[in-house]
Short mmCIF file of C-alpha atoms in Angstrom, two decimals:
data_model
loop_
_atom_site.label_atom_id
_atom_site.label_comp_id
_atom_site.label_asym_id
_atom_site.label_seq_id
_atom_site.Cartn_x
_atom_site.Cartn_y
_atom_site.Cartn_z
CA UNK A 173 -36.55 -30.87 29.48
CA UNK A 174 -33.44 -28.80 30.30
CA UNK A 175 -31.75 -30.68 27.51
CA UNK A 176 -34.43 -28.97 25.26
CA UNK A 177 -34.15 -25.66 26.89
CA UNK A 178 -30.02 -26.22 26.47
CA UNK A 179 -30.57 -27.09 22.71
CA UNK A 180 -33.15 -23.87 22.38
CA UNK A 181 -31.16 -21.09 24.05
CA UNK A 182 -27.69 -22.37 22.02
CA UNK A 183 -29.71 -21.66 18.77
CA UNK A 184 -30.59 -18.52 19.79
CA UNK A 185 -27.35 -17.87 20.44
CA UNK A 186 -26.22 -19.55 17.21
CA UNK A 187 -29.21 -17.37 15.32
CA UNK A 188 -28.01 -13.93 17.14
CA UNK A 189 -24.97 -14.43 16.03
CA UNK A 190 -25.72 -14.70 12.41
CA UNK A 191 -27.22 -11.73 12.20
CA UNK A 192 -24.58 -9.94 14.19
CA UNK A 193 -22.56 -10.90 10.96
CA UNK A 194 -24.79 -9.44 8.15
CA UNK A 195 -25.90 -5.98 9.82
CA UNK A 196 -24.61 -3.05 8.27
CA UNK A 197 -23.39 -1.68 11.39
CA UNK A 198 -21.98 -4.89 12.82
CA UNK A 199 -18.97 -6.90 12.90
CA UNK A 200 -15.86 -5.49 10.98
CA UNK A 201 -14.25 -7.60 8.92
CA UNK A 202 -10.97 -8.03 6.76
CA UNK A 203 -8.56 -9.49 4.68
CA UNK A 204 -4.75 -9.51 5.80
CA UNK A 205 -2.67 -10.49 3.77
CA UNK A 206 1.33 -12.05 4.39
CA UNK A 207 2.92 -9.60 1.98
CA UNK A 208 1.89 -6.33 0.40
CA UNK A 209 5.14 -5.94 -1.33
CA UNK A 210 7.65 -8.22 -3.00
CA UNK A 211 10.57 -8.18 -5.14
CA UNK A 212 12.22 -10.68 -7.29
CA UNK A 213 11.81 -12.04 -10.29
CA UNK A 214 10.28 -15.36 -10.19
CA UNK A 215 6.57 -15.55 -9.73
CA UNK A 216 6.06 -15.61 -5.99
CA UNK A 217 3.03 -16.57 -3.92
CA UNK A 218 1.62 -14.55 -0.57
CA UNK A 219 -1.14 -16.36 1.86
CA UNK A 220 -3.98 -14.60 2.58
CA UNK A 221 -5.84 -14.61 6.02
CA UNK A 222 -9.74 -13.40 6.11
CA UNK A 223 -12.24 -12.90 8.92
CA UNK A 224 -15.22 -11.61 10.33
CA UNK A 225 -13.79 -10.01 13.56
CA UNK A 226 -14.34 -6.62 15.66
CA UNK A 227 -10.83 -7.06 16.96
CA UNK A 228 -8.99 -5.22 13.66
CA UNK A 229 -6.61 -7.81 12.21
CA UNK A 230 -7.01 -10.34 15.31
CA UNK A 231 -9.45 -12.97 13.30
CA UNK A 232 -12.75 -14.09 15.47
CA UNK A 233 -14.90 -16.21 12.56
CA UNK A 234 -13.69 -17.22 9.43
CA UNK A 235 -14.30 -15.29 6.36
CA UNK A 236 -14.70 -17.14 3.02
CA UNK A 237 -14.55 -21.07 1.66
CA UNK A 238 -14.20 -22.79 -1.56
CA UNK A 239 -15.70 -26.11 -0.36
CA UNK A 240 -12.32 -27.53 1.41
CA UNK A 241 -12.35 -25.79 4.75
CA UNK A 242 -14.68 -26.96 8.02
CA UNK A 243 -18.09 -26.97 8.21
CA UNK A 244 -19.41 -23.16 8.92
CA UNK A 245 -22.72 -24.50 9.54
CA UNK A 246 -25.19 -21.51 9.49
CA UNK A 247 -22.25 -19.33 7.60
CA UNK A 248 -21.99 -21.51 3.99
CA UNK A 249 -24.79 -20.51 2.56
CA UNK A 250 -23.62 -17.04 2.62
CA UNK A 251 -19.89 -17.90 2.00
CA UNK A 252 -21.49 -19.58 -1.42
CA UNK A 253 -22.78 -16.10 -2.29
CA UNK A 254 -19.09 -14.19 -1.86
CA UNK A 255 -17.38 -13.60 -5.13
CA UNK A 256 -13.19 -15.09 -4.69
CA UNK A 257 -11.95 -12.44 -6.58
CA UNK A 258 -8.24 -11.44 -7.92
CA UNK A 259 -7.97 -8.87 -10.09
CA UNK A 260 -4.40 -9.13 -11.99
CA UNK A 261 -2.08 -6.56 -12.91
CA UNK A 262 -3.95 -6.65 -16.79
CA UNK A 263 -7.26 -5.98 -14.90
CA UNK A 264 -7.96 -9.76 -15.82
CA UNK A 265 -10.54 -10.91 -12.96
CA UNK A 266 -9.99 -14.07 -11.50
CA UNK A 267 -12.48 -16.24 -9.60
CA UNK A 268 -10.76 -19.29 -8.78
CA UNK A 269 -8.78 -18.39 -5.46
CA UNK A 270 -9.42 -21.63 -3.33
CA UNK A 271 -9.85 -20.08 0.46
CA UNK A 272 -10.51 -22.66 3.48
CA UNK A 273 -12.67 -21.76 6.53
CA UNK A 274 -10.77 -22.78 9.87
CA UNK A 275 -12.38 -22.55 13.31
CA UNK A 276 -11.50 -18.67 13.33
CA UNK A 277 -10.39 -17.51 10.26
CA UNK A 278 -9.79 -18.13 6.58
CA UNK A 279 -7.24 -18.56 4.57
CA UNK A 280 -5.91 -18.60 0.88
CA UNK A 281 -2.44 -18.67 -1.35
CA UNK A 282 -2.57 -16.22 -4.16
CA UNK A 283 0.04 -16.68 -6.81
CA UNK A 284 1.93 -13.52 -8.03
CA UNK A 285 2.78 -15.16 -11.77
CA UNK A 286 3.11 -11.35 -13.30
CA UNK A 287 4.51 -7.88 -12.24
CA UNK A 288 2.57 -5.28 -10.95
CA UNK A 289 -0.28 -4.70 -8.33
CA UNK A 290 -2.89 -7.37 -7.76
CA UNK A 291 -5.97 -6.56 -5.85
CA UNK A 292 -7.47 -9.70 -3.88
CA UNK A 293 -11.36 -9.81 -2.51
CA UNK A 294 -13.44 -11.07 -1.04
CA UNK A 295 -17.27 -9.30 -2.60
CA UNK A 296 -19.88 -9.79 -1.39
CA UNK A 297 -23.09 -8.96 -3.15
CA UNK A 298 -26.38 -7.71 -2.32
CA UNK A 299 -27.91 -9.44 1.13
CA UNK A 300 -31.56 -9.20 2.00
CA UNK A 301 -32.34 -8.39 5.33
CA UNK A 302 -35.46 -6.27 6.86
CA UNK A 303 -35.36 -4.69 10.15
CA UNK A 304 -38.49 -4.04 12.27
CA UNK A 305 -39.87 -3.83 16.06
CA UNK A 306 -41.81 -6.25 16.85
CA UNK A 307 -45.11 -6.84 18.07
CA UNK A 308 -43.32 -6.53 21.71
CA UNK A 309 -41.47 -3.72 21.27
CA UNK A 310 -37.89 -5.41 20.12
CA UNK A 311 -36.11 -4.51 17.79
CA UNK A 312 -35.43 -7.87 15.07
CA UNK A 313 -34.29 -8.77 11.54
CA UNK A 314 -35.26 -11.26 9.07
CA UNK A 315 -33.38 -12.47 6.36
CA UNK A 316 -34.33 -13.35 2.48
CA UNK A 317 -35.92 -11.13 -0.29
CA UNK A 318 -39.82 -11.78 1.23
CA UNK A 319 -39.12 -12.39 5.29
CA UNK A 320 -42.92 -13.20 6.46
CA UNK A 321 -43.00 -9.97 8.34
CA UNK A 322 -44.64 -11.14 11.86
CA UNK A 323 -48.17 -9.29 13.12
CA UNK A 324 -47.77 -5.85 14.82
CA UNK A 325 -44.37 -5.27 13.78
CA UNK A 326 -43.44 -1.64 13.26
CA UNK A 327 -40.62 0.11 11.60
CA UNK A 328 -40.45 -2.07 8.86
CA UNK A 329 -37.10 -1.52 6.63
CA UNK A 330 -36.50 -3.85 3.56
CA UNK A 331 -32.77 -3.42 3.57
CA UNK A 332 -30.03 -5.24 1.12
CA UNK A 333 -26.39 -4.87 2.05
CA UNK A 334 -23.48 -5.14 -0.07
CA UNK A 335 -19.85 -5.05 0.84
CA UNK A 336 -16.18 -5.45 -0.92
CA UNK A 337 -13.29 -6.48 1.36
CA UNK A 338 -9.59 -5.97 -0.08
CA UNK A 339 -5.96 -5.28 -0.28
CA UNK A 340 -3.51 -5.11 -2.54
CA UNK A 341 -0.27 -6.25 -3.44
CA UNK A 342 3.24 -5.76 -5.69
CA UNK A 343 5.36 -7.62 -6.92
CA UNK A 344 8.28 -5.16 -8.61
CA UNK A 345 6.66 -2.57 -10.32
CA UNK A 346 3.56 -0.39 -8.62
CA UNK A 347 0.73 -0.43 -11.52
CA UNK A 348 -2.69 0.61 -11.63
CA UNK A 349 -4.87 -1.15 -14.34
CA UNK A 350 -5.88 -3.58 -11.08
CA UNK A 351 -6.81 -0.43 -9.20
CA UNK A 352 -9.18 0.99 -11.60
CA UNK A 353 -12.56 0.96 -10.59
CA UNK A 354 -14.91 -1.82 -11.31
CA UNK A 355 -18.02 0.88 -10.66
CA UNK A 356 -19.31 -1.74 -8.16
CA UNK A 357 -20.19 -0.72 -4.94
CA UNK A 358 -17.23 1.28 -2.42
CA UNK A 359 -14.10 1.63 -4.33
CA UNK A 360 -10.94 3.65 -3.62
CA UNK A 361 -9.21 4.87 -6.89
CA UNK A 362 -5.56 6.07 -6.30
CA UNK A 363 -4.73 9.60 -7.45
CA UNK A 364 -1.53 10.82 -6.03
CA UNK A 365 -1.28 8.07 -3.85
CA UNK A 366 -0.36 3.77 -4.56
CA UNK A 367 -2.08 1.68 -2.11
CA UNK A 368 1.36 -0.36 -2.12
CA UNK A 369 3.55 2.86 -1.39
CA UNK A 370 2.28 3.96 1.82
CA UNK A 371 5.19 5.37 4.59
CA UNK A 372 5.00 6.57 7.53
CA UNK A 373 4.77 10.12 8.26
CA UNK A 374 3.70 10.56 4.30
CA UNK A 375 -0.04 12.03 3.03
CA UNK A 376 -2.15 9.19 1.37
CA UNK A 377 -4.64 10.61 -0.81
CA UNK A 378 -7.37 8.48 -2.62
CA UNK A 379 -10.75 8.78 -4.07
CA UNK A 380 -13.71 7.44 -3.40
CA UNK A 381 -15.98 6.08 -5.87
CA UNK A 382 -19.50 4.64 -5.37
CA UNK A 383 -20.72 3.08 -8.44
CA UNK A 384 -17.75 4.43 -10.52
CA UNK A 385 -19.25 7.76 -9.47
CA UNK A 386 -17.02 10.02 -6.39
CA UNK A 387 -18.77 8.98 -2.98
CA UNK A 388 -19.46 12.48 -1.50
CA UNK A 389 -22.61 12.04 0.40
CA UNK A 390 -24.24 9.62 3.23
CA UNK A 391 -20.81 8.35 3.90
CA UNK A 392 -18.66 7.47 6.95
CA UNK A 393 -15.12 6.68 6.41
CA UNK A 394 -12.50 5.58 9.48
CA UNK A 395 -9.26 4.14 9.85
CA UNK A 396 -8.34 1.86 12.10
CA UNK A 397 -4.67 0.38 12.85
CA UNK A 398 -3.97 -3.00 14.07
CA UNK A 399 -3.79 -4.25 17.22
CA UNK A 400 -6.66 -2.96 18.62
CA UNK A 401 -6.70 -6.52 21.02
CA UNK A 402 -3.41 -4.58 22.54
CA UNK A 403 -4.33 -1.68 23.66
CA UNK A 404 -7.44 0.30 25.34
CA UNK A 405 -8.16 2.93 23.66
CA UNK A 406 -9.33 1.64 20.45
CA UNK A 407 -8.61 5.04 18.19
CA UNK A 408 -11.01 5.00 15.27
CA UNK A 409 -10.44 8.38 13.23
CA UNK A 410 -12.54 9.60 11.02
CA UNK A 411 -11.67 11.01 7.75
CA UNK A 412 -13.03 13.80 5.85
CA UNK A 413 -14.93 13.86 2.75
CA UNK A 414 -14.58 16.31 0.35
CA UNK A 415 -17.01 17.37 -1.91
CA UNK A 416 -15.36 15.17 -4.82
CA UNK A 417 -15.31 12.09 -2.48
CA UNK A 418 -11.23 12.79 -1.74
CA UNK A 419 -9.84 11.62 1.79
CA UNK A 420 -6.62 12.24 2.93
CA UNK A 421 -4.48 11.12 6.08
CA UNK A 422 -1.09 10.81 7.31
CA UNK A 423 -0.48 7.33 9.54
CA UNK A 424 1.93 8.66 12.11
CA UNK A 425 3.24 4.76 12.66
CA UNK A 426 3.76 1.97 10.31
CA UNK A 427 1.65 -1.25 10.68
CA UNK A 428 -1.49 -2.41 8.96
CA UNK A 429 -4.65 -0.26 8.79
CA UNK A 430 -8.33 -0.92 8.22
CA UNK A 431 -9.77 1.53 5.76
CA UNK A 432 -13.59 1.27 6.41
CA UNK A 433 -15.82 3.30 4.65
CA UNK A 434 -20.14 2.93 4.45
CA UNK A 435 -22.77 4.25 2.40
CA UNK A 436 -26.45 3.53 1.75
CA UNK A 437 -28.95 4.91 -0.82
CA UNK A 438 -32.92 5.08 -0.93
CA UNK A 439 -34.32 2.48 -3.17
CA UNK A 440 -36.59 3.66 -5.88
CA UNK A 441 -40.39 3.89 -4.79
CA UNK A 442 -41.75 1.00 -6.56
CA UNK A 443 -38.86 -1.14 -5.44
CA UNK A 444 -39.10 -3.95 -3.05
CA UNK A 445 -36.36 -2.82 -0.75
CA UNK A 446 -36.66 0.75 1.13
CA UNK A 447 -32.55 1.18 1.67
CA UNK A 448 -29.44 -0.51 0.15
CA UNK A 449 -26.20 -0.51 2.26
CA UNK A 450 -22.77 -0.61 1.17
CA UNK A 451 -19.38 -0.82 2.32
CA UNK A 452 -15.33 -1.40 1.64
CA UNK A 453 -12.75 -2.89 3.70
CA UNK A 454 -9.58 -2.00 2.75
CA UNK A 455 -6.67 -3.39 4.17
CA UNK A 456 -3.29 -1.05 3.88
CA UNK A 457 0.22 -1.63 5.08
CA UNK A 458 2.33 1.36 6.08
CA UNK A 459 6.29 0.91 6.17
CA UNK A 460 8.47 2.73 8.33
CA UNK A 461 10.32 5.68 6.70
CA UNK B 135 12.82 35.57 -49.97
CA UNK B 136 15.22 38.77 -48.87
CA UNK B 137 13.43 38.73 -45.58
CA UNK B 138 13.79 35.11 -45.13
CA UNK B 139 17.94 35.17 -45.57
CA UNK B 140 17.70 37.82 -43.29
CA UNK B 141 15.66 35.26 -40.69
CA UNK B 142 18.55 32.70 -41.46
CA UNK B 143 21.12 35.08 -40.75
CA UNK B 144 20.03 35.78 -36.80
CA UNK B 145 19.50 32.22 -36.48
CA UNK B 146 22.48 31.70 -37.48
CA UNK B 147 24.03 34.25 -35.44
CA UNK B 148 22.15 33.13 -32.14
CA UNK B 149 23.43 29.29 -33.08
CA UNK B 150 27.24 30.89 -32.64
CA UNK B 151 26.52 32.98 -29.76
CA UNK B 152 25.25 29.82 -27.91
CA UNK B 153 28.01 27.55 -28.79
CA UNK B 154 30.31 30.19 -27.76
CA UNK B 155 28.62 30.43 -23.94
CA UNK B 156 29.00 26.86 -23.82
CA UNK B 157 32.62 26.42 -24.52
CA UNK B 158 32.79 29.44 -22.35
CA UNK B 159 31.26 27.69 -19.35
CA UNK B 160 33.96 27.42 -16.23
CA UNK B 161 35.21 24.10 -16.84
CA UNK B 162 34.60 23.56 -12.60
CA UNK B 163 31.04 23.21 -13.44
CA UNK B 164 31.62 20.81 -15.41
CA UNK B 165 34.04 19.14 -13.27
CA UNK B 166 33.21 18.33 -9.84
CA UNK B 167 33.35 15.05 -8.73
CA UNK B 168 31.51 13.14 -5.79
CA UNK B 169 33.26 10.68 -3.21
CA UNK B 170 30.82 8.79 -0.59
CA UNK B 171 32.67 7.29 2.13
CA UNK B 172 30.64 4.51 3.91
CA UNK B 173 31.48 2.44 6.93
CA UNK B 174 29.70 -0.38 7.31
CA UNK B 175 30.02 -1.05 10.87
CA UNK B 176 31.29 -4.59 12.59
CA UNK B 177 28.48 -5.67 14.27
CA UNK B 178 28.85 -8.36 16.61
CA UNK B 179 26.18 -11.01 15.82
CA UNK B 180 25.48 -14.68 15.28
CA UNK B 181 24.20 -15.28 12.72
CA UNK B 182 25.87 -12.41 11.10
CA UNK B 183 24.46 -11.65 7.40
CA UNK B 184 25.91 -8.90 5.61
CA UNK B 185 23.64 -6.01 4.98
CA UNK B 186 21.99 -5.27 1.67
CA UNK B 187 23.32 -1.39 1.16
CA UNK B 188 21.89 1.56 -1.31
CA UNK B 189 23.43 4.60 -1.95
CA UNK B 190 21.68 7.21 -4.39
CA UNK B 191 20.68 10.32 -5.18
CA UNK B 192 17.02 12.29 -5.61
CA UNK B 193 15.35 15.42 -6.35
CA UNK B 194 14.15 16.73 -3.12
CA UNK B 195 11.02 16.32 -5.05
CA UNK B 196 11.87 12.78 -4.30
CA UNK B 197 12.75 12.11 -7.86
CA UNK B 198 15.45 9.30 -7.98
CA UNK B 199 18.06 10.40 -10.19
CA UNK B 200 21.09 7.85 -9.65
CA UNK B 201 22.41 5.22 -7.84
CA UNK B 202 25.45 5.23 -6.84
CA UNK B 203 26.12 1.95 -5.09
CA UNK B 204 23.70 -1.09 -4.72
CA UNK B 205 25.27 -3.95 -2.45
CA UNK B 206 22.60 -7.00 -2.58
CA UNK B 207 22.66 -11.02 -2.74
CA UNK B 208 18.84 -12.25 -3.55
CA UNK B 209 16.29 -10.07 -5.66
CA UNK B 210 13.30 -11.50 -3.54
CA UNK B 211 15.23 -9.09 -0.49
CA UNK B 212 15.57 -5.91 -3.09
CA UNK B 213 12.33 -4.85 -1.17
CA UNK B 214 13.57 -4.38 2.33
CA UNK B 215 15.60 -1.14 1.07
CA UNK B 216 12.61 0.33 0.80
CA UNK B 217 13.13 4.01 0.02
CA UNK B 218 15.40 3.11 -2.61
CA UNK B 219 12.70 0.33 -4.07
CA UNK B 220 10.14 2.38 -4.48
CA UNK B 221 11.80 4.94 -6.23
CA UNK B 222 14.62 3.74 -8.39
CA UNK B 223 14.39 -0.02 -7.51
CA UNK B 224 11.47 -1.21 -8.44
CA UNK B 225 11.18 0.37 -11.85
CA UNK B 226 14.44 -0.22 -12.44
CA UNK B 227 14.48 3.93 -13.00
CA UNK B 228 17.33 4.99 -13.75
CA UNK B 229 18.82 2.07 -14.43
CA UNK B 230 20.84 0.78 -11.63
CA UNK B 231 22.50 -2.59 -13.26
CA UNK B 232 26.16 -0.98 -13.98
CA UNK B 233 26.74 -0.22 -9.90
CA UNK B 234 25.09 -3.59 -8.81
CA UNK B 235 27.09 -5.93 -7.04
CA UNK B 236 27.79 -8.50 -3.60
CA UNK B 237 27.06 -7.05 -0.59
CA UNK B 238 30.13 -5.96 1.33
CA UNK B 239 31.22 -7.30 4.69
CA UNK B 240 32.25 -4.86 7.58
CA UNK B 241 34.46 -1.66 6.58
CA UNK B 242 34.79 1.70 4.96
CA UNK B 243 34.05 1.86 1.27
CA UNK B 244 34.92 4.65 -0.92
CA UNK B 245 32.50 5.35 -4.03
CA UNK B 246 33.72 7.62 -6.75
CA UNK B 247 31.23 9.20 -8.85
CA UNK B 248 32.00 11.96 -11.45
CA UNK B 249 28.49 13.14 -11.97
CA UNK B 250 27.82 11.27 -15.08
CA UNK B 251 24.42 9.71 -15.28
CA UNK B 252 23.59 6.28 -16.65
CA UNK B 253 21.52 8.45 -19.65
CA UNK B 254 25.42 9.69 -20.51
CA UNK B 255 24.58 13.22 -19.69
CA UNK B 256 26.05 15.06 -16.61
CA UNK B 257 24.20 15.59 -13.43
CA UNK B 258 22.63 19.10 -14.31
CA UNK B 259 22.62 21.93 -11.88
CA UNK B 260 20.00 22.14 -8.62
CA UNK B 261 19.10 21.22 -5.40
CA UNK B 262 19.53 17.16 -4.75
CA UNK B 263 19.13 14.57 -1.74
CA UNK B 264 21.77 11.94 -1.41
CA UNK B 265 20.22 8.60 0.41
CA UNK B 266 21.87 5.93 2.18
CA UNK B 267 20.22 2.75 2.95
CA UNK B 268 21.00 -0.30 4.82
CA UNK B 269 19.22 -3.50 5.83
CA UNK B 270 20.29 -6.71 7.58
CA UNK B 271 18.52 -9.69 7.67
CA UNK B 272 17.79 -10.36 11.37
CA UNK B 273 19.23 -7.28 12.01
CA UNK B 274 18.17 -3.48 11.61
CA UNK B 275 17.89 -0.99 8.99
CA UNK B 276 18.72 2.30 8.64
CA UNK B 277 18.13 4.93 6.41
CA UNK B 278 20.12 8.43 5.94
CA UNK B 279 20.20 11.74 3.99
CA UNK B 280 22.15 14.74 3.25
CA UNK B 281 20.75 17.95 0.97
CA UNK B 282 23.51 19.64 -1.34
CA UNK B 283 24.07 21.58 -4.04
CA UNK B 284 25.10 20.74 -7.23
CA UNK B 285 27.85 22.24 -8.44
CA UNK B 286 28.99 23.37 -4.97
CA UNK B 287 31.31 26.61 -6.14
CA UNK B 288 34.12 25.59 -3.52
CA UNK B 289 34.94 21.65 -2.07
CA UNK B 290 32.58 20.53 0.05
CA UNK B 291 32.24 17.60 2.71
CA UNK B 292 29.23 16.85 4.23
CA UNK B 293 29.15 14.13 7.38
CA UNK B 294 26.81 11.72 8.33
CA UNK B 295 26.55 9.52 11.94
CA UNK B 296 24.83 6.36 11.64
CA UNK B 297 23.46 4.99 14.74
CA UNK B 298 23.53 1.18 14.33
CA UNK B 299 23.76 -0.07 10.91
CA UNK B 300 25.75 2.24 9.26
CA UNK B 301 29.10 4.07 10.92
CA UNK B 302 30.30 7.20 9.10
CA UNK B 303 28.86 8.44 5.93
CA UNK B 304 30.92 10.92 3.86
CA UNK B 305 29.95 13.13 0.82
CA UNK B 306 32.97 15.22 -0.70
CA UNK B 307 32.13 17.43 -3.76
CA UNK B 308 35.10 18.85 -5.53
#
């Protein structure tokens, strides 16, 4: 009997979890990578390191798998769905980056064979999920495109959620073609600004794109540096929108930063989802001047 | 056809009034010549690797216009001078191959540079920021600069302190 009740409250842990993962508003999550910029002028390799974690660059649960890593139980099915993208610096897309889910994290090697900027992700497309109250009051989620919505359930919201998580990096030369938006989902385009020539004390300015289109609307963007594990006050900031979907800021320190930034739209009437969510996670290292 | 000999004619004329001004031009415009003086200091340390060193020049629009000393070993370390990467290093603009060479061990270095670019023209008149980097492999870096003028209508030396991986840097214009 208690080995039952053991085995019943460790799924619902296990469950709770899960869905922690996939809410719009839950966990953060991120790539970091070993190197944002190299020099030389053989082709050179970088590891990257992904993972599903609130602590910003600290992993928690690993992020991604190609088949090789540990069993992720409850997570594989999802990590099956995530696109293992590299975009070179000829805007050739790549799908073949082999990542391995540890215990906490997950990792890949990502071979720099050209010059310019390469843009690694991890994207993830659209996730069903609906969101109700249930027939006790509570709020609850069910995933899948047709959840059997439970009797007396309220506040039904068919929801799909959609996210891209990125960096970039250069080796010599700081190019663009890998930048340019794919007009899927949160995108940054750089317009004054290379993600891979960031400095302290210096204005980055990007764009934001949402569909190929400037994000200006139903948005929330924040930055968050590393480290947050280190100290108490965890210092989100939130950057402005303009009305052509431009944010700006000026890191005061060097270090890596999380760019997050979130945006949903109404589904059509006659669709079968009410609200689609969206976000980017962009990972960006600033040097010291 | 009268009118149009008449065209030539001022053309003509404002062809030798230019050429005139310019072999009229003070030849100490023309002339002055930069020395940087850079002490790479003798730091005490084991392992001791001799820092990678960058010495150049920019717009203070943080154009890079010339380099006048780049002390290196391995390309794959070009990176950790990182100013002068990401503007003249990495795209290899302008061309920096002709000042290349070993980095130094621990002294004072005099560079002599007399304001001709690697395009073959001189170093035209303005405003310009001259940038000294250096970086040490399990050691520091440190990065300097120093606005002047260019030409500077009387000699001029401008002094800079380093603090830990760099001593003394000098820039004489005359």
């Amino acid at each position: 009997m208690s080995v039952n009740v053991k085995l019943i409250s460790r799924a619902v842990v296990v469950i709770a979890s899960v869905f922690a993962v996939f809410t719009s508003t839950a966990h953060e999550r991120f790539i970091l990578p070993s190197h944002t910029l190299l020099s030389g002028e053989a082709p050179q390799s970088i590891t990257v390191l992904a993972s599903i974690s609130n602590d910003i660059f600290h992993p928690d649960r690993p992020l991604g798998d190609s088949g090789s890593g540990r069993d992720v139980g409850e997570l594989k099915e999802y990590f099956a769905n995530l696109e293992y993208t590299v975009i070179a610096p000829d805007g050739k897309v790549s799908l073949d980056t082999q990542w391995a889910a540890y215990s906490r994290m997950s990792v890949a090697d990502v071979t720099l064979a050209h010059e310019g900027t390469y843009r690694v992700g991890l994207v993830q497309p659209d996730v069903f999920m609906t969101t109700f109250v249930n027939a006790e009051g509570q709020p609850a989620r069910l995933w899948g495109p047709s959840p059997e919505i439970p009797a007396g359930a309220t506040k039904v919201v068919r929801r799909t959620t959609a996210s891209r998580v990125e960096t970039f990096v250069t080796l010599n030369s700081a190019t663009h073609q890998a930048i340019a938006p794919t007009g899927t989902g949160v995108e940054i385009v750089s317009k004054t600004t290379h993600p891979n020539d960031l400095f302290a004390n210096e204005t980055a300015q990007f764009q934001l794109l949402f569909n190929g289109k400037p994000l200006t609307t139903n948005t929330k963007v924040k930055l968050i540096k590393a480290g947050t594990r280190h100290r108490n006050d965890r210092d989100e900031q939130i950057l402005d929108v303009t009305k052509n979907g431009d944010i700006s800021f000026t890191p005061s320190q060097a270090g890596f930063y999380l760019l997050i930034a979130e945006t949903h739209v109404d589904a059509p009437d006659a669709a079968d989802i009410d609200v689609k969510h969206f976000s980017l996670y962009l990972t960006l290292e600033v040097f010291p001047e | 056809m009268k009118n149009n000999a008449t065209k030539l004619m001022v053309r003509l004329q404002i062809a030798l009034l230019l050429l005139i001004g310019l072999l009229m031009t003070p030849t100490w415009l023309q002339a002055q010549e930069f020395t940087v003086s850079v002490e790479i200091p003798d730091i005490k340390a084991a392992p001791y690797h001799k820092p990678y060193v960058a010495i150049w020049i920019e717009t203070p629009q943080r154009q890079g216009v010339h380099t006048l000393a780049f002390w290196r070993q391995q390309a794959d370390w070009f990176k950790d001078l990182r100013q002068w990467w990401r503007k003249i290093g990495r795209s290899g603009s302008p061309d920096y191959q002709a000042v290349s060479g070993a980095t130094r061990k621990p002294g004072v270095y005099s560079i002599h540079w007399d304001g001709r670019l690697g395009t073959g023209s001189m170093l035209p008149a303005g405003d310009y920021v001259l940038h000294v980097e250096s970086v040490r492999e399990q050691g520091s870096r440190e990065y300097l600069r120093q606005t002047f003028s260019y030409p500077s209508n009387k000699q001029e030396q401008l002094v800079l302190e380093g603090k830990q991986e760099l001593g003394t840097v000098t820039l004489l214009i005359k």
